[in-house]
PDB file of C-alpha atoms in Angstrom:
ATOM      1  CA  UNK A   1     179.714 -36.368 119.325  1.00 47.00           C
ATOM      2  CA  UNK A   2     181.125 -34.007 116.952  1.00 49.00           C
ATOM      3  CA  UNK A   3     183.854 -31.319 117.932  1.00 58.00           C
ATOM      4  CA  UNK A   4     181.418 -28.389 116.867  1.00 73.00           C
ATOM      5  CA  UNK A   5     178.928 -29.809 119.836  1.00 85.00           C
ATOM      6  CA  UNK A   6     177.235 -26.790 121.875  1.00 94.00           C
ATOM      7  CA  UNK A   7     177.686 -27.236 125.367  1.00 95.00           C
ATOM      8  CA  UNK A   8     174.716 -25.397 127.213  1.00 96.00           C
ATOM      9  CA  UNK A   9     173.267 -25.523 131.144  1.00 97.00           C
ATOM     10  CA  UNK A  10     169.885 -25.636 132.601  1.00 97.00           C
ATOM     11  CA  UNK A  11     168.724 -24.868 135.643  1.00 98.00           C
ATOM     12  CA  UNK A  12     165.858 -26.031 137.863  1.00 98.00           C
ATOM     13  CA  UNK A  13     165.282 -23.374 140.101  1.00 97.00           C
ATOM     14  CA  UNK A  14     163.509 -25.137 143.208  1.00 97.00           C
ATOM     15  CA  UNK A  15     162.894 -23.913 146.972  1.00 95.00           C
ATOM     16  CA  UNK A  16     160.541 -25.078 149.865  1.00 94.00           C
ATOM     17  CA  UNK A  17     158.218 -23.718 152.164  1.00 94.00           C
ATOM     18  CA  UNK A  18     156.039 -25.265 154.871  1.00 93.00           C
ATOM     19  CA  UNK A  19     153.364 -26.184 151.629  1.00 93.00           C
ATOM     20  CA  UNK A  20     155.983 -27.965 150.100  1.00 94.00           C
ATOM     21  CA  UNK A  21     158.347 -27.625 147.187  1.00 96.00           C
ATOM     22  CA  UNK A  22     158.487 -24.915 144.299  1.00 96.00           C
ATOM     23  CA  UNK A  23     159.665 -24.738 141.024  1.00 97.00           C
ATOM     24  CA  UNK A  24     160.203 -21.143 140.675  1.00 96.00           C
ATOM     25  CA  UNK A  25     160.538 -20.760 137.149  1.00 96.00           C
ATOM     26  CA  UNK A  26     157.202 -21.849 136.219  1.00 95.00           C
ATOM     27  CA  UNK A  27     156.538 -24.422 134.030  1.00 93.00           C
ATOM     28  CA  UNK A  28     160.338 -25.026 132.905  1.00 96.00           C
ATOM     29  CA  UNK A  29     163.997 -25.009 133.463  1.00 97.00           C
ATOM     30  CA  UNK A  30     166.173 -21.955 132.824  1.00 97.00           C
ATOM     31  CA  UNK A  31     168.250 -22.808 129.911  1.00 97.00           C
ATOM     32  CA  UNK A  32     171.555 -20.675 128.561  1.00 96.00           C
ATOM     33  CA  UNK A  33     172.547 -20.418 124.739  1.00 95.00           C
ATOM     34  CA  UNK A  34     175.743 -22.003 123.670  1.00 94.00           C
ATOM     35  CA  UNK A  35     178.601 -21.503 126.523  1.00 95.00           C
ATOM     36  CA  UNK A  36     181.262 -19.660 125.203  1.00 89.00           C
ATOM     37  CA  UNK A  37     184.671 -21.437 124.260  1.00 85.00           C
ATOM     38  CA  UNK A  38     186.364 -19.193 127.059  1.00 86.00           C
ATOM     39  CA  UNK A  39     183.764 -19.474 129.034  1.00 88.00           C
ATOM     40  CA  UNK A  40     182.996 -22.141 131.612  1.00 91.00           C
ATOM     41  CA  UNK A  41     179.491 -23.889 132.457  1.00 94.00           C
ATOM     42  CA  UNK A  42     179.526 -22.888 136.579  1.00 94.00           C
ATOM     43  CA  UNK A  43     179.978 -18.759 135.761  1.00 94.00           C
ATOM     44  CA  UNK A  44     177.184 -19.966 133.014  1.00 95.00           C
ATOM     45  CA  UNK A  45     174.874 -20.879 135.436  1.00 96.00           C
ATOM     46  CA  UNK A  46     175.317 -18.093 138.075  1.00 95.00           C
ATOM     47  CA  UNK A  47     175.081 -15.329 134.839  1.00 95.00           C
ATOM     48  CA  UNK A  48     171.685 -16.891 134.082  1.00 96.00           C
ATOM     49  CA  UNK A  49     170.741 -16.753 138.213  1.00 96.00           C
ATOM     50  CA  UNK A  50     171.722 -13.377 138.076  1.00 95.00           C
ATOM     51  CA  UNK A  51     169.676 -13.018 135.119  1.00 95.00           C
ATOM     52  CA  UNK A  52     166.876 -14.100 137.098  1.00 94.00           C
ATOM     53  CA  UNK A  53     167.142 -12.357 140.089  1.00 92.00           C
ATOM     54  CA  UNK A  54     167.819 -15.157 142.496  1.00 91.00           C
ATOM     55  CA  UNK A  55     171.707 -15.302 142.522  1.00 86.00           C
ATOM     56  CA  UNK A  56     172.201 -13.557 145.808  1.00 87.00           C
ATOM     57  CA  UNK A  57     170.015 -16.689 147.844  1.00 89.00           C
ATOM     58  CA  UNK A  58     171.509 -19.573 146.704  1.00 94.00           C
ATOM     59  CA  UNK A  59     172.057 -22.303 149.240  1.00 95.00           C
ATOM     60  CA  UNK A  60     172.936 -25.425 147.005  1.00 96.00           C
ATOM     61  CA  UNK A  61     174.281 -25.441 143.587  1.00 96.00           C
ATOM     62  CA  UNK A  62     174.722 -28.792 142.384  1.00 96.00           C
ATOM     63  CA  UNK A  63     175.102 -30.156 138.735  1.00 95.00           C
ATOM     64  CA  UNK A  64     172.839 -33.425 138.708  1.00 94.00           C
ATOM     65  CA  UNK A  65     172.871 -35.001 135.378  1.00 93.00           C
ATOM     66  CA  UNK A  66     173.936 -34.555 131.516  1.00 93.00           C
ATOM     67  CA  UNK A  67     172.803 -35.560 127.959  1.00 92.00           C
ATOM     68  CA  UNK A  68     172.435 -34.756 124.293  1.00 90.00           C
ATOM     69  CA  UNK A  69     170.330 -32.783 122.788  1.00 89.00           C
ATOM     70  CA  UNK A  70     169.947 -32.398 118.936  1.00 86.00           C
ATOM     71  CA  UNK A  71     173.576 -30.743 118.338  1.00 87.00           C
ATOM     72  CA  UNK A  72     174.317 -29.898 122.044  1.00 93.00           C
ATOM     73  CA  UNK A  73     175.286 -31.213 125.548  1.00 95.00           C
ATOM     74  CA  UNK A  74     172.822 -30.248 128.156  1.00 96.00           C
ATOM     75  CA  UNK A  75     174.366 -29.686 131.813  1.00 97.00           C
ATOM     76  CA  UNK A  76     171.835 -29.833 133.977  1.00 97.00           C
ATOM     77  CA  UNK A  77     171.871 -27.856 137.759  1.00 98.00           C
ATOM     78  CA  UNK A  78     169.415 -27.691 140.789  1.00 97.00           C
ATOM     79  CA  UNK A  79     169.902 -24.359 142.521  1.00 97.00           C
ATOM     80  CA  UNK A  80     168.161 -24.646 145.615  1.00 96.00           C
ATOM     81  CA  UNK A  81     166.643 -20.984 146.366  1.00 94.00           C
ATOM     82  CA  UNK A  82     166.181 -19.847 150.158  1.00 89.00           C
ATOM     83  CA  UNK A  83     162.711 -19.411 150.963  1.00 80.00           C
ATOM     84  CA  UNK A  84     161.840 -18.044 154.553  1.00 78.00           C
ATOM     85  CA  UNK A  85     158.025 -17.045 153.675  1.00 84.00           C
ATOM     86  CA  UNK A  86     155.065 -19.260 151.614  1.00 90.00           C
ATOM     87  CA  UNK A  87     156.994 -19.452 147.895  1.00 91.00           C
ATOM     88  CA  UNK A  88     154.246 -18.052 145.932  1.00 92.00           C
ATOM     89  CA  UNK A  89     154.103 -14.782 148.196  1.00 92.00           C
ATOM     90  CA  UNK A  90     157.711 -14.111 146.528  1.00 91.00           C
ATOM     91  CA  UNK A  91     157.512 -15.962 143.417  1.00 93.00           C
ATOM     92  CA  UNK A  92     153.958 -15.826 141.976  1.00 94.00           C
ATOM     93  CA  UNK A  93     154.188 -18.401 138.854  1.00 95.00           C
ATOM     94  CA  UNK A  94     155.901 -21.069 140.477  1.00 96.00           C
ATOM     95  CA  UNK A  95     154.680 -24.692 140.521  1.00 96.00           C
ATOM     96  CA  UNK A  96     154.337 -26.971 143.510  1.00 96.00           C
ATOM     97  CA  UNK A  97     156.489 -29.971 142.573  1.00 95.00           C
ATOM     98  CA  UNK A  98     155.004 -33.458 144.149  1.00 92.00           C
ATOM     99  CA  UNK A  99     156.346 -36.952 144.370  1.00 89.00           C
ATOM    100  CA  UNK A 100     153.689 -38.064 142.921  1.00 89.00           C
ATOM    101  CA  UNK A 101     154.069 -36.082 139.636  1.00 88.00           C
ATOM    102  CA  UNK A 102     156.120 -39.405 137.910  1.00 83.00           C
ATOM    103  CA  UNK A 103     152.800 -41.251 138.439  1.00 84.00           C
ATOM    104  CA  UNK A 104     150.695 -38.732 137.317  1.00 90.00           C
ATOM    105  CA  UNK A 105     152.588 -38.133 133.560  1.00 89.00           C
ATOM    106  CA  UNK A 106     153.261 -41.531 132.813  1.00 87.00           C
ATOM    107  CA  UNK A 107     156.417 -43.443 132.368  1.00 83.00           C
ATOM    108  CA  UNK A 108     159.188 -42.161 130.039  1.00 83.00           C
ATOM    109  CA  UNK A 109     159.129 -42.725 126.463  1.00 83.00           C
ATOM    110  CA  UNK A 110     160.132 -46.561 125.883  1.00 86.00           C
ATOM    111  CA  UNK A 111     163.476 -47.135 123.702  1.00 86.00           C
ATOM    112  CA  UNK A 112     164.972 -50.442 122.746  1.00 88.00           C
ATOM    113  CA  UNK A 113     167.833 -52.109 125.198  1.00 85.00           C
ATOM    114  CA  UNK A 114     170.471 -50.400 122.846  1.00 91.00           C
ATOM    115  CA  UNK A 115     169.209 -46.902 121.992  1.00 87.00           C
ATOM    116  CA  UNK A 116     169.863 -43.812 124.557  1.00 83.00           C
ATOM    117  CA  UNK A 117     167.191 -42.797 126.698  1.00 82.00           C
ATOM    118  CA  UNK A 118     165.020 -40.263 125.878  1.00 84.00           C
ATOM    119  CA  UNK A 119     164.534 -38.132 129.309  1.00 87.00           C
ATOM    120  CA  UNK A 120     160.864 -35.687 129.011  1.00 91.00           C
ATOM    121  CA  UNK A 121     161.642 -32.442 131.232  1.00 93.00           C
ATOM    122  CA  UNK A 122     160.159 -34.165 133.949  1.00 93.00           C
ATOM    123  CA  UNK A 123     162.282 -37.002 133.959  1.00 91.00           C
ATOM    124  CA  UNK A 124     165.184 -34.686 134.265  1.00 93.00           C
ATOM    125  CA  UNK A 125     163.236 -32.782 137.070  1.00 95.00           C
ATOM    126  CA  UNK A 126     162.205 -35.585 139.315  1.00 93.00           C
ATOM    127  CA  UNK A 127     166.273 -37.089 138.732  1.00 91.00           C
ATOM    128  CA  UNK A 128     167.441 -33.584 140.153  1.00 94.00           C
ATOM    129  CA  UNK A 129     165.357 -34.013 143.641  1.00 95.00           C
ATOM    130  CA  UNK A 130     165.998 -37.337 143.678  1.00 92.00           C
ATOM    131  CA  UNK A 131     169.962 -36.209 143.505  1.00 92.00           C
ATOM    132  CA  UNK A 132     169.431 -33.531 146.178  1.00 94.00           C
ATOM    133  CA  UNK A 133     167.931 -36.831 148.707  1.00 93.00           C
ATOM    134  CA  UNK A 134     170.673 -38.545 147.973  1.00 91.00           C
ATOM    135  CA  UNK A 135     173.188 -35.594 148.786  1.00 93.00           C
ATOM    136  CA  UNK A 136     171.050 -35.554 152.164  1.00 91.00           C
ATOM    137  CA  UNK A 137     172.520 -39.299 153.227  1.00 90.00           C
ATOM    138  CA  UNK A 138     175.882 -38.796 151.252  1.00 93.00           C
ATOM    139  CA  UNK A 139     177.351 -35.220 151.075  1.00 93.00           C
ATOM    140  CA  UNK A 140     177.741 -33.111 154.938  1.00 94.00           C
ATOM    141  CA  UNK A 141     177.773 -29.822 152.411  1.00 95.00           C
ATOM    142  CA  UNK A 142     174.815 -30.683 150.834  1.00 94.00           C
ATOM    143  CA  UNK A 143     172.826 -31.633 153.832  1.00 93.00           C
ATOM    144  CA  UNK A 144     174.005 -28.649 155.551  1.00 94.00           C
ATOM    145  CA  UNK A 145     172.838 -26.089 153.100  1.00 94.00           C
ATOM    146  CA  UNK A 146     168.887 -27.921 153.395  1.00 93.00           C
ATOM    147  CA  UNK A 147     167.246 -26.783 156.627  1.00 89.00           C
ATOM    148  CA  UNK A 148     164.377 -29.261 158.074  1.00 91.00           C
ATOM    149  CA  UNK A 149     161.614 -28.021 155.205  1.00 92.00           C
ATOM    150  CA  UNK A 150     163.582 -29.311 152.342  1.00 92.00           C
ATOM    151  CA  UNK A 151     164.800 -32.399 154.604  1.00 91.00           C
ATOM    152  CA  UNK A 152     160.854 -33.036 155.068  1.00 92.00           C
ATOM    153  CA  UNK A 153     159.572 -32.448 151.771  1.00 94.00           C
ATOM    154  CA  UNK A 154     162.883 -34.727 150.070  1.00 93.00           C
ATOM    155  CA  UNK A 155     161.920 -38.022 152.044  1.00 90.00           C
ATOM    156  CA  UNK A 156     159.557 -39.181 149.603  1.00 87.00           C
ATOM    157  CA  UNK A 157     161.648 -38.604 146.561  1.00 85.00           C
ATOM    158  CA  UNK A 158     163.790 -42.138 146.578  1.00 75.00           C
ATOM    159  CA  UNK A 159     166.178 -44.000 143.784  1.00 65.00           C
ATOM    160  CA  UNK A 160     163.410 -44.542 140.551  1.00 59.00           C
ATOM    161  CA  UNK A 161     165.509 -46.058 137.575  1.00 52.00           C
ATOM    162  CA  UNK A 162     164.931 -49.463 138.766  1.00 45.00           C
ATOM    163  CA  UNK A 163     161.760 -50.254 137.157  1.00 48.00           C
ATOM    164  CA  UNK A 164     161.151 -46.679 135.157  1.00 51.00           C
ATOM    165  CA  UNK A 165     161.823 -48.251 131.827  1.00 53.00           C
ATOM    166  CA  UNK A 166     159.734 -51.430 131.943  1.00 60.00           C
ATOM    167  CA  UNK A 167     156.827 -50.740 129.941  1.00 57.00           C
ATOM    168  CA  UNK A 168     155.765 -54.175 129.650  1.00 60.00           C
ATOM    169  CA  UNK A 169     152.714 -54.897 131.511  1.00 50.00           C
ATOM    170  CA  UNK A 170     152.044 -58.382 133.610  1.00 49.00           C
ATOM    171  CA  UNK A 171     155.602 -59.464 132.983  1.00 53.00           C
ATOM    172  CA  UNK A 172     157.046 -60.347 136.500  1.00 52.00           C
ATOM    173  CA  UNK A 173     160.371 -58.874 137.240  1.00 51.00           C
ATOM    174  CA  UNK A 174     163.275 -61.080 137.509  1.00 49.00           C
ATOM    175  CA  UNK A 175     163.826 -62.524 141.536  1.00 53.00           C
ATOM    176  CA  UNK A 176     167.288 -62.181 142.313  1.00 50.00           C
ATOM    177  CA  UNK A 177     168.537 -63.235 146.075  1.00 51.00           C
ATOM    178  CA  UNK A 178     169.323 -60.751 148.374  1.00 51.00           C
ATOM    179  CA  UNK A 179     168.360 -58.153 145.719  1.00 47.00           C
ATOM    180  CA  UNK A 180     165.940 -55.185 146.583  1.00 45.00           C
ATOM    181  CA  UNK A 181     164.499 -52.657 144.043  1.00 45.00           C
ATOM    182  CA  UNK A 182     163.864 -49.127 145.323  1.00 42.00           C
TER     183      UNK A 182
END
């Protein structure tokens, strides 16, 4: 990484209602320009909330993953939104976001053992959830700020890296003792 790398966040703006759970933004994250030198990434991400009118019902903030991009580092939130009506009756373009979505689009595009992953938005989606179950079992803050619809609609999001990388097909997986793949 060079020392002229752009640092810049994005945010998956989620929330839950008795359907299920919403991305609020659409089809896409919420993504900053370059961060400012004297800036820092968290006052990054609540600017662009502000930006988009949901910075006053925030109930979890929570960075869940980084990478590279072309010339830039991505830092990558879930800001979980409150929600206390059906999500599209307050926020008309958003997406339901289902478990089953990995499934549906297909593994992520296969690299060889040595060469950096190459995460598709969903990828980096489906890792956020997946982050915000395992702040349910591992973080009292966390699991505090998620009332019973987002503990509901989080069980079926579990652990995925085991096995999201192995495109080959009829090759049995390795058998290791005691050893249990999620």
């Amino acid at each position: 990484m060079s020392l002229n790398t752009e640092v810049r966040v994005e945010i998956w703006p989620v929330s839950a209602d008795q359907v299920g759970l919403w991305l609020i933004s659409g089809h896409d994250a919420w993504r900053s320009d370059a961060i400012r030198q004297d800036s820092d990434p968290h006052s990054t991400v609540e600017a662009l909330l502000e930006e988009h009118g949901t910075s006053t019902d925030i109930k979890l903030l929570h960075s869940t993953s980084w990478r590279a991009e072309k010339t830039a580092v991505i830092l990558t939130y879930v800001a979980v939104i409150g929600c206390t009506h059906l999500a599209l009756d307050h926020w008309p373009n958003a997406k339901p976001i289902s478990p089953a979505l990995p499934e549906a689009v297909g593994k992520p595009i296969e690299v060889k053992a040595d060469e950096a992953p190459i995460p598709r938005y969903i990828d980096v989606l489906m890792h956020g959830l997946r982050h915000l179950q395992f702040l349910l079992q591992t973080d009292s803050s966390a699991r505090s700020a998620l009332c019973e619809k987002w503990r509901g609609h989080l069980t079926d999001f579990r652990p995925a890296l085991a096995g999201m990388y192995d495109h080959k097909h009829g090759e049995a997986p390795i058998d290791l003792p005691g050893a249990s793949v999620s």
